[in-house]
CSV table of C-alpha atoms in Angstrom, one decimal:
chain,number,residue,atom,x,y,z
D,1,MET,CA,36.9,-2.9,0.7
D,2,THR,CA,33.6,-1.7,-0.8
D,3,TRP,CA,30.2,-2.9,0.4
D,4,THR,CA,27.2,-2.9,-1.9
D,5,SER,CA,24.7,-0.1,-1.8
D,6,GLU,CA,22.1,-2.5,-0.3
D,7,THR,CA,23.4,-2.0,3.2
D,8,ALA,CA,24.5,0.8,5.4
D,9,ALA,CA,28.3,0.5,5.2
D,10,VAL,CA,31.4,2.5,4.8
D,11,VAL,CA,33.3,2.7,1.5
D,12,GLU,CA,37.0,2.7,2.3
D,13,PRO,CA,39.0,4.7,-0.2
D,14,PRO,CA,42.8,4.6,-0.6
D,15,ALA,CA,44.8,6.2,2.1
D,16,SER,CA,45.5,9.2,0.0
D,17,GLY,CA,41.9,9.7,-1.2
D,18,PRO,CA,39.1,11.7,0.4
D,19,LYS,CA,37.5,10.9,3.7
D,20,PRO,CA,35.2,7.9,3.9
D,21,THR,CA,31.5,8.6,2.9
D,22,ARG,CA,28.5,6.7,4.2
D,23,VAL,CA,26.2,4.9,1.8
D,24,ARG,CA,22.6,5.5,2.6
D,25,VAL,CA,20.5,2.6,4.1
D,26,HIS,CA,18.4,1.0,1.4
D,27,ARG,CA,14.9,2.4,1.3
D,28,ALA,CA,13.4,-1.0,1.7
D,29,TRP,CA,14.4,-1.0,5.3
D,30,PHE,CA,12.5,2.2,5.9
D,31,VAL,CA,9.5,0.8,4.2
D,32,ALA,CA,9.7,-2.3,6.4
D,33,ALA,CA,10.0,-0.1,9.5
D,34,VAL,CA,6.9,1.9,8.6
D,35,THR,CA,5.1,-1.4,7.9
D,36,PHE,CA,6.1,-2.7,11.3
D,37,VAL,CA,4.8,0.4,13.1
D,38,THR,CA,1.6,0.3,11.0
D,39,ILE,CA,0.9,-3.3,12.0
D,40,ILE,CA,1.6,-2.5,15.6
D,41,GLY,CA,-1.0,0.3,15.5
D,42,ALA,CA,-3.6,-2.0,13.9
D,43,ALA,CA,-2.8,-4.8,16.3
D,44,ALA,CA,-4.3,-2.8,19.2
D,45,PHE,CA,-7.7,-4.3,18.5
D,46,ARG,CA,-6.3,-7.8,18.5
D,47,SER,CA,-5.7,-7.4,22.2
D,48,VAL,CA,-9.3,-6.5,23.0
D,49,PRO,CA,-11.5,-9.6,22.6
D,50,GLY,CA,-10.3,-11.6,25.7
D,51,LEU,CA,-10.5,-8.4,27.8
D,52,PHE,CA,-14.1,-7.5,26.8
D,53,ILE,CA,-15.9,-10.8,27.2
D,54,ASP,CA,-16.5,-10.6,31.0
D,55,PRO,CA,-17.3,-6.9,31.1
D,56,LEU,CA,-19.8,-7.2,28.2
D,57,HIS,CA,-21.3,-10.2,29.9
D,58,ASP,CA,-21.6,-8.4,33.2
D,59,GLU,CA,-23.0,-5.2,31.9
D,60,PHE,CA,-25.4,-6.4,29.2
D,61,GLY,CA,-26.1,-10.0,30.3
D,62,TRP,CA,-25.1,-11.3,26.9
D,63,SER,CA,-23.9,-14.9,26.9
D,64,ARG,CA,-20.3,-15.7,26.1
D,65,GLY,CA,-21.6,-17.5,23.0
D,66,VAL,CA,-23.2,-14.3,21.7
D,67,ILE,CA,-20.0,-12.3,22.4
D,68,GLY,CA,-18.0,-15.1,20.8
D,69,ALA,CA,-20.1,-14.9,17.7
D,70,ALA,CA,-19.1,-11.3,17.2
D,71,VAL,CA,-15.4,-12.3,17.7
D,72,SER,CA,-16.0,-15.0,15.1
D,73,VAL,CA,-17.3,-12.6,12.5
D,74,ASN,CA,-14.3,-10.3,13.2
D,75,LEU,CA,-11.8,-13.2,12.8
D,76,ALA,CA,-13.5,-14.6,9.7
D,77,LEU,CA,-13.6,-11.2,8.0
D,78,TYR,CA,-10.0,-10.6,9.0
D,79,GLY,CA,-9.1,-13.6,6.9
D,80,LEU,CA,-11.6,-13.4,4.1
D,81,THR,CA,-10.8,-9.7,3.4
D,82,ALA,CA,-7.0,-10.4,3.1
D,83,PRO,CA,-6.9,-11.8,-0.5
D,84,PHE,CA,-9.1,-9.0,-1.8
D,85,ALA,CA,-7.0,-6.4,0.0
D,86,ALA,CA,-3.8,-7.8,-1.6
D,87,ALA,CA,-5.5,-7.5,-5.0
D,88,LEU,CA,-6.6,-3.9,-4.2
D,89,MET,CA,-3.0,-3.0,-3.3
D,90,ASP,CA,-2.0,-4.1,-6.8
D,91,ARG,CA,-4.8,-1.9,-8.2
D,92,TYR,CA,-4.7,1.2,-6.0
D,93,GLY,CA,-1.4,1.0,-4.2
D,94,ILE,CA,-0.4,-0.1,-0.7
D,95,ARG,CA,-0.6,3.4,0.9
D,96,LYS,CA,-4.3,4.1,-0.1
D,97,VAL,CA,-5.6,0.7,1.0
D,98,VAL,CA,-3.8,0.7,4.3
D,99,ALA,CA,-4.8,4.3,5.2
D,100,VAL,CA,-8.5,3.6,4.5
D,101,ALA,CA,-8.3,0.3,6.5
D,102,LEU,CA,-6.9,2.1,9.5
D,103,GLY,CA,-9.8,4.6,9.3
D,104,VAL,CA,-12.4,1.8,9.2
D,105,ILE,CA,-10.8,0.2,12.3
D,106,ALA,CA,-11.0,3.5,14.2
D,107,LEU,CA,-14.6,4.0,13.2
D,108,GLY,CA,-15.7,0.5,14.2
D,109,SER,CA,-13.9,0.6,17.5
D,110,GLY,CA,-15.1,4.1,18.3
D,111,LEU,CA,-18.8,3.3,17.6
D,112,THR,CA,-18.8,0.4,20.1
D,113,VAL,CA,-19.0,2.9,23.0
D,114,TRP,CA,-22.6,3.6,22.1
D,115,MET,CA,-23.8,0.1,21.5
D,116,THR,CA,-26.7,-1.4,23.5
D,117,ALA,CA,-27.7,-4.5,21.6
D,118,PRO,CA,-25.8,-7.6,20.3
D,119,TRP,CA,-26.4,-6.7,16.6
D,120,GLN,CA,-24.5,-3.5,17.2
D,121,LEU,CA,-21.6,-5.5,18.6
D,122,LEU,CA,-21.7,-7.7,15.4
D,123,LEU,CA,-21.8,-4.6,13.2
D,124,CYS,CA,-19.0,-2.6,14.9
D,125,TRP,CA,-16.8,-5.2,16.4
D,126,GLY,CA,-17.5,-7.9,13.9
D,127,LEU,CA,-18.1,-6.2,10.5
D,128,LEU,CA,-16.2,-2.9,10.5
D,129,VAL,CA,-13.2,-3.8,12.5
D,130,GLY,CA,-13.1,-7.2,10.8
D,131,LEU,CA,-12.9,-5.6,7.3
D,132,GLY,CA,-10.4,-3.0,8.4
D,133,SER,CA,-8.1,-5.4,10.2
D,134,GLY,CA,-8.4,-7.9,7.3
D,135,SER,CA,-6.9,-5.3,5.0
D,136,MET,CA,-4.1,-4.9,7.5
D,137,ALA,CA,-3.5,-8.7,7.7
D,138,LEU,CA,-0.4,-10.6,7.0
D,139,ALA,CA,-1.1,-10.4,3.2
D,140,PHE,CA,-0.1,-6.7,3.7
D,141,ALA,CA,3.3,-7.9,5.0
D,142,ALA,CA,3.6,-10.4,2.2
D,143,THR,CA,3.0,-7.7,-0.4
D,144,VAL,CA,5.6,-5.4,1.1
D,145,THR,CA,8.3,-8.1,1.3
D,146,ASN,CA,7.5,-9.4,-2.2
D,147,ARG,CA,7.9,-6.0,-3.7
D,148,TRP,CA,10.8,-4.6,-1.7
D,149,PHE,CA,13.0,-7.6,-0.9
D,150,THR,CA,14.7,-10.4,-2.9
D,151,GLU,CA,17.2,-11.2,-0.2
D,152,ARG,CA,16.6,-11.6,3.6
D,153,TRP,CA,13.0,-12.3,2.6
D,154,GLY,CA,12.4,-14.9,5.4
D,155,LEU,CA,13.9,-12.7,8.1
D,156,VAL,CA,11.9,-9.6,7.0
D,157,SER,CA,8.7,-11.6,6.9
D,158,GLY,CA,9.4,-12.9,10.4
D,159,ILE,CA,10.0,-9.4,11.7
D,160,LEU,CA,6.8,-8.0,10.1
D,161,THR,CA,4.8,-11.0,11.4
D,162,ALA,CA,6.2,-10.2,14.9
D,163,ALA,CA,4.8,-6.7,14.7
D,164,SER,CA,1.3,-8.0,15.6
D,165,ALA,CA,2.8,-9.6,18.7
D,166,SER,CA,4.6,-6.4,19.5
D,167,GLY,CA,1.3,-4.6,19.4
D,168,GLN,CA,-0.1,-7.1,21.8
D,169,LEU,CA,2.9,-6.6,24.1
D,170,ILE,CA,2.4,-2.8,24.0
D,171,PHE,CA,-1.4,-2.7,24.3
D,172,LEU,CA,-2.5,-5.6,26.4
D,173,PRO,CA,-1.2,-4.4,29.8
D,174,LEU,CA,-2.4,-0.9,29.1
D,175,LEU,CA,-5.9,-2.0,27.9
D,176,SER,CA,-6.3,-4.5,30.8
D,177,TRP,CA,-5.5,-1.7,33.2
D,178,ILE,CA,-8.0,0.6,31.6
D,179,VAL,CA,-10.7,-2.0,31.6
D,180,THR,CA,-10.1,-2.9,35.3
D,181,ARG,CA,-9.8,0.7,36.6
D,182,HIS,CA,-12.2,2.6,34.3
D,183,ASP,CA,-14.4,0.5,32.0
D,184,TRP,CA,-14.2,-1.2,28.6
D,185,ARG,CA,-15.3,2.0,26.8
D,186,PRO,CA,-12.1,4.0,27.3
D,187,ALA,CA,-10.2,1.0,26.1
D,188,ALA,CA,-12.2,0.9,22.9
D,189,VAL,CA,-11.5,4.6,22.4
D,190,THR,CA,-7.8,4.0,22.9
D,191,VAL,CA,-7.8,1.4,20.2
D,192,ALA,CA,-9.5,3.9,17.8
D,193,LEU,CA,-6.9,6.6,18.6
D,194,ALA,CA,-4.0,4.1,18.1
D,195,ALA,CA,-5.3,3.2,14.6
D,196,LEU,CA,-5.7,6.9,13.6
D,197,ALA,CA,-2.2,7.8,15.0
D,198,VAL,CA,-0.5,5.6,12.4
D,199,VAL,CA,-2.3,7.1,9.3
D,200,PRO,CA,0.1,10.0,8.9
D,201,PHE,CA,3.1,7.6,8.9
D,202,VAL,CA,1.5,5.5,6.2
D,203,TRP,CA,0.5,8.4,4.0
D,204,LEU,CA,3.9,10.2,4.1
D,205,LEU,CA,6.4,7.3,4.3
D,206,LEU,CA,4.9,4.1,2.9
D,207,HIS,CA,6.0,3.9,-0.7
D,208,ASP,CA,4.2,1.4,-3.0
D,209,HIS,CA,7.2,0.1,-5.0
D,210,PRO,CA,11.0,0.5,-5.2
D,211,ALA,CA,10.6,2.1,-8.6
D,212,ASP,CA,8.7,5.0,-7.1
D,213,VAL,CA,12.0,6.1,-5.5
D,214,GLY,CA,14.3,5.0,-8.3
D,215,GLN,CA,15.7,2.0,-6.5
D,216,ARG,CA,16.0,-1.8,-7.0
D,217,PRO,CA,14.4,-4.2,-4.5
D,218,TYR,CA,16.8,-5.1,-1.7
D,219,GLY,CA,19.2,-7.7,-3.1
D,220,ALA,CA,18.1,-7.4,-6.7
D,221,LYS,CA,20.8,-7.3,-9.4
D,222,GLU,CA,18.7,-5.3,-11.8
D,223,PHE,CA,16.2,-2.4,-11.7
D,224,VAL,CA,12.5,-3.7,-11.5
D,225,PRO,CA,10.0,-1.5,-13.3
D,226,LYS,CA,6.8,-0.8,-11.4
D,227,PRO,CA,4.0,-3.0,-12.9
D,228,ALA,CA,0.9,-1.3,-14.2
D,229,PRO,CA,-2.2,-1.3,-11.9
D,230,VAL,CA,-4.1,-4.5,-12.2
D,231,PRO,CA,-7.8,-3.8,-12.7
D,232,GLY,CA,-10.6,-6.1,-11.4
D,233,ALA,CA,-9.2,-6.7,-7.9
D,234,ALA,CA,-12.1,-9.0,-6.9
D,235,ARG,CA,-11.9,-10.9,-10.1
D,236,ARG,CA,-8.2,-11.4,-9.8
D,237,ALA,CA,-8.5,-12.6,-6.2
D,238,LEU,CA,-11.1,-15.2,-7.3
D,239,THR,CA,-9.1,-16.2,-10.4
D,240,VAL,CA,-6.0,-16.9,-8.3
D,241,LEU,CA,-8.1,-18.9,-5.8
D,242,SER,CA,-9.7,-20.9,-8.7
D,243,SER,CA,-6.2,-21.8,-9.9
D,244,ALA,CA,-4.8,-22.5,-6.4
D,245,VAL,CA,-7.6,-24.9,-5.3
D,246,ARG,CA,-6.6,-27.3,-8.1
D,247,THR,CA,-3.3,-27.9,-6.4
D,248,GLY,CA,-2.6,-30.2,-3.4
D,249,PRO,CA,-0.2,-27.8,-1.5
D,250,PHE,CA,-3.0,-25.2,-1.3
D,251,TRP,CA,-5.3,-27.5,0.6
D,252,LEU,CA,-2.6,-28.7,2.9
D,253,LEU,CA,-1.4,-25.2,3.7
D,254,ALA,CA,-4.9,-23.9,4.2
D,255,GLY,CA,-5.9,-26.9,6.4
D,256,SER,CA,-2.8,-26.6,8.6
D,257,PHE,CA,-3.1,-22.9,8.8
D,258,ALA,CA,-6.8,-23.2,9.8
D,259,ILE,CA,-5.6,-25.2,12.8
D,260,CYS,CA,-2.9,-22.6,13.5
D,261,GLY,CA,-5.6,-20.0,13.8
D,262,ALA,CA,-7.9,-22.2,15.9
D,263,SER,CA,-5.1,-22.8,18.4
D,264,THR,CA,-3.9,-19.2,18.6
D,265,ASN,CA,-6.3,-16.3,17.8
D,266,GLY,CA,-9.4,-18.3,18.3
D,267,LEU,CA,-8.3,-20.2,21.4
D,268,ILE,CA,-5.6,-18.5,23.5
D,269,GLN,CA,-6.0,-14.9,22.4
D,270,THR,CA,-9.8,-15.0,22.9
D,271,HIS,CA,-10.3,-17.4,25.8
D,272,PHE,CA,-7.1,-17.5,27.8
D,273,VAL,CA,-8.0,-14.5,30.0
D,274,PRO,CA,-11.6,-15.6,30.9
D,275,ALA,CA,-10.4,-19.2,31.4
D,276,SER,CA,-7.7,-18.0,33.8
D,277,HIS,CA,-10.2,-15.9,35.6
D,278,ASP,CA,-12.4,-19.0,36.0
D,279,HIS,CA,-9.5,-20.4,38.0
D,280,GLY,CA,-9.3,-17.3,40.3
D,281,MET,CA,-6.5,-15.5,38.4
D,282,PRO,CA,-7.0,-11.7,38.3
D,283,VAL,CA,-7.7,-10.3,34.8
D,284,THR,CA,-4.7,-8.0,34.8
D,285,THR,CA,-2.4,-10.9,35.7
D,286,ALA,CA,-3.8,-13.1,32.9
D,287,ALA,CA,-3.5,-10.2,30.4
D,288,SER,CA,0.1,-9.7,31.5
D,289,LEU,CA,0.8,-13.4,30.7
D,290,LEU,CA,-0.6,-12.8,27.2
D,291,ALA,CA,1.7,-9.9,26.9
D,292,VAL,CA,4.6,-12.1,27.9
D,293,ILE,CA,3.5,-14.4,25.1
D,294,GLY,CA,3.9,-11.4,22.8
D,295,VAL,CA,7.4,-10.8,24.0
D,296,PHE,CA,8.5,-14.3,23.1
D,297,ASP,CA,6.4,-14.3,20.0
D,298,VAL,CA,8.7,-11.6,18.6
D,299,VAL,CA,11.7,-13.7,19.4
D,300,GLY,CA,10.2,-16.9,18.0
D,301,THR,CA,8.9,-15.4,14.8
D,302,VAL,CA,12.1,-13.6,13.9
D,303,ALA,CA,14.1,-16.7,14.6
D,304,SER,CA,11.6,-18.7,12.5
D,305,GLY,CA,12.2,-16.3,9.6
D,306,TRP,CA,16.0,-16.9,10.0
D,307,PHE,CA,15.4,-20.7,10.0
D,308,THR,CA,13.1,-20.5,7.0
D,309,ASP,CA,16.0,-18.9,5.0
D,310,ARG,CA,18.1,-22.0,5.8
D,311,PHE,CA,15.9,-25.1,6.4
D,312,ASP,CA,13.1,-27.1,4.9
D,313,ALA,CA,9.9,-25.1,5.6
D,314,ARG,CA,7.8,-28.2,5.7
D,315,ARG,CA,9.8,-29.8,8.5
D,316,LEU,CA,9.8,-26.5,10.5
D,317,LEU,CA,6.0,-26.4,10.3
D,318,ALA,CA,5.7,-30.0,11.4
D,319,VAL,CA,7.9,-29.3,14.5
D,320,TYR,CA,6.0,-26.1,15.4
D,321,TYR,CA,2.6,-27.8,15.2
D,322,ALA,CA,3.6,-30.9,17.1
D,323,LEU,CA,5.2,-29.0,20.0
D,324,ARG,CA,2.2,-26.6,20.2
D,325,GLY,CA,-0.2,-29.6,20.4
D,326,VAL,CA,1.7,-31.2,23.2
D,327,SER,CA,1.8,-27.9,25.2
D,328,LEU,CA,-2.0,-27.5,24.9
D,329,LEU,CA,-2.6,-30.9,26.4
D,330,PHE,CA,-0.9,-29.8,29.6
D,331,LEU,CA,-2.6,-26.4,29.9
D,332,PRO,CA,-5.8,-27.6,31.9
D,333,ILE,CA,-3.6,-28.8,34.8
D,334,LEU,CA,-1.5,-25.6,34.8
D,335,LEU,CA,-4.4,-23.0,35.2
D,336,ALA,CA,-4.4,-21.8,38.8
D,337,PRO,CA,-5.1,-18.6,40.9
D,338,ASN,CA,-1.4,-17.8,41.0
D,339,VAL,CA,1.4,-17.8,38.4
D,340,HIS,CA,3.8,-20.7,39.1
D,341,PRO,CA,6.9,-21.9,37.2
D,342,PRO,CA,5.2,-24.5,35.0
D,343,MET,CA,2.7,-21.9,33.8
D,344,LEU,CA,5.6,-19.5,33.0
D,345,PHE,CA,7.3,-22.3,31.1
D,346,PHE,CA,4.0,-22.8,29.1
D,347,ILE,CA,3.8,-19.0,28.4
D,348,VAL,CA,7.4,-18.8,27.2
D,349,PHE,CA,7.1,-21.9,25.1
D,350,TYR,CA,3.7,-20.9,23.5
D,351,GLY,CA,5.1,-17.5,22.8
D,352,LEU,CA,8.0,-18.8,20.9
D,353,ASP,CA,5.7,-21.0,18.8
D,354,TRP,CA,2.7,-18.5,18.4
D,355,VAL,CA,3.2,-17.3,14.8
D,356,ALA,CA,6.5,-19.0,14.1
D,357,THR,CA,4.4,-20.9,11.5
D,358,VAL,CA,4.0,-17.8,9.3
D,359,PRO,CA,7.4,-17.4,7.7
D,360,PRO,CA,7.6,-21.1,6.5
D,361,THR,CA,4.0,-20.9,5.3
D,362,LEU,CA,4.8,-17.7,3.4
D,363,ALA,CA,7.9,-19.4,1.9
D,364,LEU,CA,5.9,-22.4,0.7
D,365,CYS,CA,3.3,-20.1,-0.9
D,366,ARG,CA,6.1,-18.2,-2.6
D,367,GLU,CA,7.7,-21.5,-3.7
D,368,HIS,CA,4.6,-22.9,-5.3
D,369,TYR,CA,2.7,-19.8,-6.5
D,370,GLY,CA,5.3,-17.2,-7.4
D,371,GLU,CA,4.0,-13.7,-8.2
D,372,ASP,CA,0.5,-14.7,-7.1
D,373,SER,CA,1.8,-15.8,-3.7
D,374,PRO,CA,0.5,-12.7,-1.7
D,375,ILE,CA,-3.0,-13.4,-2.9
D,376,VAL,CA,-2.7,-17.1,-2.4
D,377,PHE,CA,-1.4,-16.5,1.1
D,378,GLY,CA,-4.3,-14.2,1.6
D,379,TRP,CA,-6.6,-17.1,1.0
D,380,VAL,CA,-4.5,-19.4,3.2
D,381,LEU,CA,-4.8,-16.7,5.9
D,382,ALA,CA,-8.6,-16.7,5.3
D,383,SER,CA,-8.6,-20.3,6.3
D,384,HIS,CA,-6.5,-19.4,9.4
D,385,GLN,CA,-9.1,-16.9,10.5
D,386,VAL,CA,-12.0,-19.2,9.7
D,387,GLY,CA,-10.4,-21.7,12.0
D,388,ALA,CA,-10.0,-19.0,14.6
D,389,ALA,CA,-13.6,-17.9,14.2
D,390,VAL,CA,-15.0,-21.4,14.7
D,391,VAL,CA,-13.0,-22.0,17.9
D,392,ALA,CA,-13.7,-18.4,19.2
D,393,PHE,CA,-17.4,-19.3,19.0
D,394,LEU,CA,-17.2,-22.9,20.1
D,395,GLY,CA,-14.9,-22.0,23.0
D,396,GLY,CA,-17.5,-19.7,24.4
D,397,ALA,CA,-20.3,-22.2,23.7
D,398,ALA,CA,-18.3,-24.9,25.4
D,399,ARG,CA,-17.8,-22.7,28.4
D,400,ASP,CA,-21.5,-22.0,28.6
D,401,ALA,CA,-22.4,-25.7,28.2
D,402,PHE,CA,-19.8,-27.5,30.3
D,403,GLY,CA,-18.7,-24.8,32.8
D,404,SER,CA,-15.0,-25.0,31.7
D,405,TYR,CA,-12.7,-24.9,28.7
D,406,ASP,CA,-11.0,-28.2,29.2
D,407,VAL,CA,-12.6,-30.0,26.2
D,408,VAL,CA,-11.4,-27.1,24.0
D,409,TRP,CA,-7.8,-27.4,25.1
D,410,TYR,CA,-7.7,-31.2,24.5
D,411,ALA,CA,-9.4,-30.9,21.1
D,412,SER,CA,-7.1,-28.2,19.9
D,413,GLY,CA,-4.0,-30.3,20.9
D,414,ALA,CA,-5.3,-33.2,18.8
D,415,LEU,CA,-5.9,-30.8,15.8
D,416,CYS,CA,-2.3,-29.6,16.1
D,417,ALA,CA,-1.0,-33.2,15.7
D,418,ALA,CA,-3.0,-33.4,12.5
D,419,ALA,CA,-1.5,-30.1,11.2
D,420,ALA,CA,2.0,-31.5,11.8
D,421,LEU,CA,1.2,-34.5,9.6
D,422,MET,CA,-0.3,-32.2,6.9
D,423,ALA,CA,2.8,-30.1,6.8
D,424,LEU,CA,5.0,-33.2,6.2
D,425,VAL,CA,3.1,-34.4,3.2
D,426,ILE,CA,3.5,-31.1,1.2
D,427,ARG,CA,5.6,-31.9,-1.8
D,428,ARG,CA,8.5,-29.7,-2.8
D,429,ARG,CA,8.2,-27.8,-6.1
D,430,ALA,CA,10.8,-28.8,-8.7
D,431,GLY,CA,13.7,-26.4,-8.7
D,432,ALA,CA,12.9,-25.0,-5.3
D,433,SER,CA,15.7,-22.9,-3.8
D,434,LEU,CA,18.3,-24.4,-1.5
D,435,ALA,CA,16.9,-22.4,1.4
D,436,THR,CA,13.7,-24.6,1.5
D,437,ALA,CA,15.5,-27.7,0.6
D,438,VAL,CA,18.0,-28.1,3.4
D,439,ALA,CA,16.9,-30.7,5.9
């Protein structure tokens, strides 16, 4: 029995032949592993906003609306940078773009320790970290999977998407402990060091294309030459956008993904810790619950990638959004000083659904836009982050105005119902693969 060279397997010779030899693991899996670690390192800053709101408010007297505005700038740039970063990767290579992005994240996070005015928060936390993390966004994962995999694509995209949740799982308990015991400044320095620590792995191990190491993409039947660098990254990103906006699926994907961002990064990731603290829950406990969301996010996203390889991506999205909306409607009555079983159920459920939407959204982008799908997904991700930015700001403003977050939970639940309907009306492209056609 002989296995293909795409997997780590044993070639079994005849009984009289030489001893079995091992076939090397396909290089694509090493690239995916480095990408996973890189996204984890960049994800450290994604754990920070909810932990810093109260300390910054207490130390500087800045309103939650002002702090939320800086978070909004960060989230918006995180999304708006992604399509240009995807185009830059086509021009200069994945390794160079990602290494520079990690350096920018470290610079922005490190400079925050000297800030004394809100504009400095906007510059460091909003602009610099927003640009750096935007270049490390999910468009990075989409570029890697598009270049290195033609099989197991949904599973790999799910695993790489889960890397951000893994970073949250690793860093949230640590950063919350640092903030509680020492201050927010050591936590900011920790984030900067985490980003810098990943740079050597990227520079030494992250290859741009399978052709660089003389291999086919995983699952490909033929060798794929490395395409020539594509000049005019900004022009290409805008050209792809100009073409995509003329199609209905783009607006439905962008609209539903904006609601996804509003109900995750903008709402729960930014405001869950301060909202729980409003109800008497210690900050470290609330941060630990967010970390638990990260645990189940990994499970849910990888499972979603597996489902996306086998079922209709549109129906998966509809189910994910509908269930998320229902869970948000119950959250206001679950918040309490202590952790109780219904709250744990919410945390587990929300974790499984957190970014389960990404693999089917990526699959629909690939189905409708082919080779341009990483850049199209970058624009769809931009809408995700704009939605997150709006709710990050409005959530803080609503807390300042009404004294609670209740109205934000209810409004986000209603928006998720709208996203479920949008997913259902996306039309399948003629000739779509069976993996997206199975009901």
